[in-house]
Amino acid sequence: MENLIGLLVAVPLLGAALLLCGGRRLDGKGHYIGTVLAAASFVIGAVLFADMLGRGEHDRALHSKVFSWIPVGGFRADVAFQLDQLSMTFVLLITGVGTLIHIYSIGYMEHDERRRRFFGYLNLFLAAMLLLVLADNYLLLYVGWEGVGLASYLLIGFWQHKPSAATAAKKAFIVNRVGDVGLSIAIMLMFTTFGTFTFAPVLTNADHASEGKLTAIGLMLLLAACGKSAQVPLQSWLGDAMEGPTPVSALIHAATMVTAGVYLITRSGAIFNAAPDAQAAVVTVGAVTLLFGAIVGCAKDDIKKALAGSTMSQIGYMILAAGLGPIGYVFAIMHLVTHGFFKAGLFLGAGSVMHAMNDEVDMRKYGGLRKYMPVTFVTFGLGYLAIIGFPGLSGFWSKDKIIEAAFAKGGTEGWILGGAALLGAAITAYYMTRVMLLTFFGEKRWGTTPSPEEPSAEPAAESAGAHTEPHPHESPSSMTIPMIVLAVGSVFAGGLFSVNDAFLKWLEPVTGHSHGDSPLSAAAVTAGTMVVLAIGVALAWAQYGRRPVPRTAPRGSLLTRAARRDLLQDDFNHVALVKPGQYLTRGLVYVDHKLVDGVVNGTAASVGGLSGRLRKLQNGYARTYAVSMFGGTAVLIAATLLMRAV
Amino acid sequence: MSGGALAAAASTTSTGEALQFWVLGTVAVIGALCTILMRKAVHSALCLAGTMIILAVFYLANGAYFLGVVQIVVYTGAIMMLFLFVVMLVGVTAADSLKETLKGQRWLAALCGLGFGILLCAGIGNASLKTWNGLGQANSGGNVEGLAALVFTKYVFAFEITGALLITAAVGAMVLTHRERTERARTQREQSEARVRTGRNVPPLPAPGVYARHNAVDIPGLLPDGTPSDLTVNATLRGRGQIRDVSREALAELAALEQRSQRWLGRKGNGTGKPSGGAGEPGTSENGENGENGENAGSAPNPRGVAK
Amino acid sequence: MNPVNYLYLAALLFTIGAAGVVIRRNAIVLFMCVELMLNACNLAFVTFSRLHGNLDGQIIAFFTMVVAAAEVVVGLAIIVTIFRSRHSASVDDASLMKL
């Protein structure tokens, strides 16, 4: 069984190698190879899962060492895998959702001539992500961490002919790099503190280290998590990352990669448990991000960017839960899994809509699509109900628990966090209802605008742009089937997990769990959630359902305008980081020109001048050289005699 | 050869050897100095040969009988002849100018030479040998046999390598001096046909010499306007710069010299030669007259001898 | 007389030869000076042989002669080649190695 773990990573890696190195002869069947290998990986994961279920609760972790990677003195890094319940959860999520999205991509990318390469990148992503969650030490995790970063970069910039996509890819890569620095520093700190970076010894010895060091490690891990999971203050890349193909947004930027930060914090739970300051930072980041993302999501007219804001917000929930310590770890992961289902489903639905609407992303140009795309409407609607936490659906089970856990934190802190989580739930209900109403309800707002370039043109110009008029249609079955599967997951996963607290019992041996003493009863929290939910939905209905939606966005309030610009995050980065950086580099260039170059050029000039004079000795006459030899011999004799005399 | 060589350990040589050393040593140093100071390479070679012969005598005096003979046979006989051969090839009469052209070369050479010599002598003096072994024992079985025993045992490897070196040198010399003929040599007939075809130098080249009196090959013939013609002398002599100068100026100088000598001898210059008034601007006819009467165009080194 | 005097003579001849190499321009004379230096060395070797009472010095001198012969052959061949192409045996004319 242990050997299968390595295979789990190797299969998609083989796929990536085949597809990326195979060349054009695989163009015709590349997408099948990629999909079959992803599915094979899922099958292996399922076999391992079945095997794991067959063993006792505390006997489930598997360990498999493949080879010694860097054995240098006391520094040992192995390529070794650890498969416990936490990793298993991720493996099933990654391979399961990954396979569905592979299938979806067959249809979605049908007309792209670089489809083979796309599937190669997807397989590469799967391999790296599996490596990340299966690694038994932080260094190997770091390899996977960088691998998913690379895959994310390649896939965001997949349509590299678009400057916006290329820029977005670079932005994602660079912002992630800041987080990666945090992870590498954390690993170095771990090595100096514990002398190793394998999970087991680090986490069991975490109690013995000084709290200052643990806080430092925790903060660095948090920085890494912020970069990868798009949390404040490293959140700015996620919105732009929507430039990538929609399956990529669904798989990487909604379901799996962006949740790596949650995995990292949950996995390092022992460190955070022993460092309350770091935990406080984590919950702060989570709470701020969940509101930040939700507000951004309210203002965006681009369907994918609205969903990206939502993703940010939902991951904020997870980070918040993970920061709560043992009260929240399980719920963070549970929300992660359910979110993986419904958010992937929502993105696939958005992709399906875009597919039907000639890649139009502005929701103000949708409207009334429920009649044209029934399957998409139903699956998207189920995802919508799940994410807002409609009772009985997945999101209800997981999000409710997080809100409950936030209150259970206790004291003023608990009230603040709980309040923030509740407010987030209300905003979530608002913006998701808005998306739903703008896209599927109301009168159709497409087809009467001549072209996207002239959004304010009069309907009189209708005939001129007739050829660009979209004809909404249902997507092919390769796209609808994954959506249906994910919708089923969105509906039932949460409930399934909550039967008998199955998920809690499943994860508890790894993450541990404790019940906080909540000031509110579970019923009260649920009731409160329902109330804010209703308020959010009602608000959205009042604003977008009752009256016609203007085709061009109104100017809006100050907050709306700020939120449209991602709450000024890019402006902030520009002023706080880019400008000072530019001044610094300019200063350095000046120093380089004047000082460094001066020294270098001065040295060169003096050497040149000296050589110019010394060159005169080389006059080309053999006899001059003979004289110098003659004199040299005389000096040698003198030296010999002197040595003898001394 | 000397008494000292037979003794097992000696402190002084025989008086005869000392006398021989001082006399021949002086000659050797003079020969060496002449080698580097003579203007003509052939003289240098002869002086060097003399020095080498004296060195051969010293070899014999030092008990190196075989080397003494080899020195004469190989060095003086073969190598120096090789030198002379090359000197002939390059030009036996060409004399070098001893004027130094490189700035400071002389001074540096003198300084280095003095310093080097003094230091070397100081080193030898420093060794302070008072007694020596002599070759009596080593040469007891015969000098040649002794050398042969060493060459073919202890030094056999060096000996073989030296043989390889000699072969290489011989091949190298051949490669360096050999010129591959890339096409068939043209026959005389083809050459004359080519001349006719190009229309240049159709008749044979003009003969050297000035009129019938001076037909030596190193004297160029004169053209009607009195300028010497390069065509009339051999190209090799021309290349070596061994053509006698019969240009107008040189001839005028000769004429002036002849006139002065005749005046000095108390004779009338007018009787045989032209009046000296036109010495600065001699006409074409002057050559002819001088050639017939004064013979001053011919043997430049000795004008007075032929002038009557 | 002490045979060391032969060594002084050899040193003197060697210095004269070296000076000749330095001050003469004619490649052939230059070569002769090199030969003079080699001969001075040979004289020293022969004298050493006598002083030490063994024949090794003479052997070295013998080898020197052989090497000198080889050197002369190649050297003169080079001189002839240079003379053929440049019509000059002056070493100063062959000064193309400077800038």
Short mmCIF file of N, CA and C in Angstrom, two decimals, chain A residues 615 618-623 625-627 630, chain C residues 18 22-25 91-92 94-95 98-99:
data_model
loop_
_atom_site.label_atom_id
_atom_site.label_comp_id
_atom_site.label_asym_id
_atom_site.label_seq_id
_atom_site.Cartn_x
_atom_site.Cartn_y
_atom_site.Cartn_z
N ARG A 615 53.90 48.53 -22.47
CA ARG A 615 53.94 47.98 -23.81
C ARG A 615 55.20 48.41 -24.54
N GLN A 618 57.87 46.06 -24.90
CA GLN A 618 57.69 45.02 -25.91
C GLN A 618 57.85 45.66 -27.28
N ASN A 619 59.10 45.93 -27.67
CA ASN A 619 59.28 46.66 -28.92
C ASN A 619 59.47 45.74 -30.10
N GLY A 620 59.41 44.44 -29.87
CA GLY A 620 59.48 43.51 -30.99
C GLY A 620 60.88 43.13 -31.39
N TYR A 621 61.88 43.79 -30.84
CA TYR A 621 63.25 43.46 -31.22
C TYR A 621 63.77 42.32 -30.36
N ALA A 622 64.20 41.26 -31.02
CA ALA A 622 64.68 40.09 -30.29
C ALA A 622 65.86 40.46 -29.40
N ARG A 623 66.64 41.42 -29.86
CA ARG A 623 67.84 41.73 -29.10
C ARG A 623 67.51 42.40 -27.77
N TYR A 625 64.90 41.74 -26.02
CA TYR A 625 64.51 40.64 -25.15
C TYR A 625 65.74 39.89 -24.66
N ALA A 626 66.74 39.76 -25.57
CA ALA A 626 67.96 39.06 -25.19
C ALA A 626 68.67 39.80 -24.06
N VAL A 627 68.67 41.13 -24.13
CA VAL A 627 69.31 41.89 -23.06
C VAL A 627 68.60 41.65 -21.74
N PHE A 630 69.59 38.41 -20.46
CA PHE A 630 70.97 38.50 -20.00
C PHE A 630 71.01 39.10 -18.59
N ALA C 18 77.72 36.24 -24.98
CA ALA C 18 76.41 36.81 -24.65
C ALA C 18 76.32 38.26 -25.09
N VAL C 22 73.83 40.19 -27.95
CA VAL C 22 73.02 41.37 -27.67
C VAL C 22 73.33 42.51 -28.62
N ILE C 23 74.57 42.64 -29.01
CA ILE C 23 74.89 43.85 -29.77
C ILE C 23 74.91 43.63 -31.28
N ARG C 24 75.00 42.39 -31.75
CA ARG C 24 75.06 42.22 -33.20
C ARG C 24 73.67 42.04 -33.80
N ARG C 25 73.53 42.53 -35.03
CA ARG C 25 72.23 42.43 -35.69
C ARG C 25 72.17 41.28 -36.68
N VAL C 91 68.31 40.64 -37.53
CA VAL C 91 67.24 40.24 -36.62
C VAL C 91 66.32 41.41 -36.29
N ASP C 92 66.83 42.63 -36.47
CA ASP C 92 65.96 43.78 -36.18
C ASP C 92 64.85 43.93 -37.21
N ALA C 94 63.21 41.49 -38.40
CA ALA C 94 62.14 40.55 -38.05
C ALA C 94 61.52 40.98 -36.73
N SER C 95 60.87 42.12 -36.75
CA SER C 95 60.30 42.63 -35.49
C SER C 95 58.82 42.89 -35.69
N LYS C 98 55.73 43.29 -32.45
CA LYS C 98 55.24 44.43 -31.65
C LYS C 98 53.99 44.98 -32.28
N LEU C 99 53.31 45.81 -31.53
CA LEU C 99 52.06 46.39 -32.03
C LEU C 99 52.35 47.51 -33.04
#
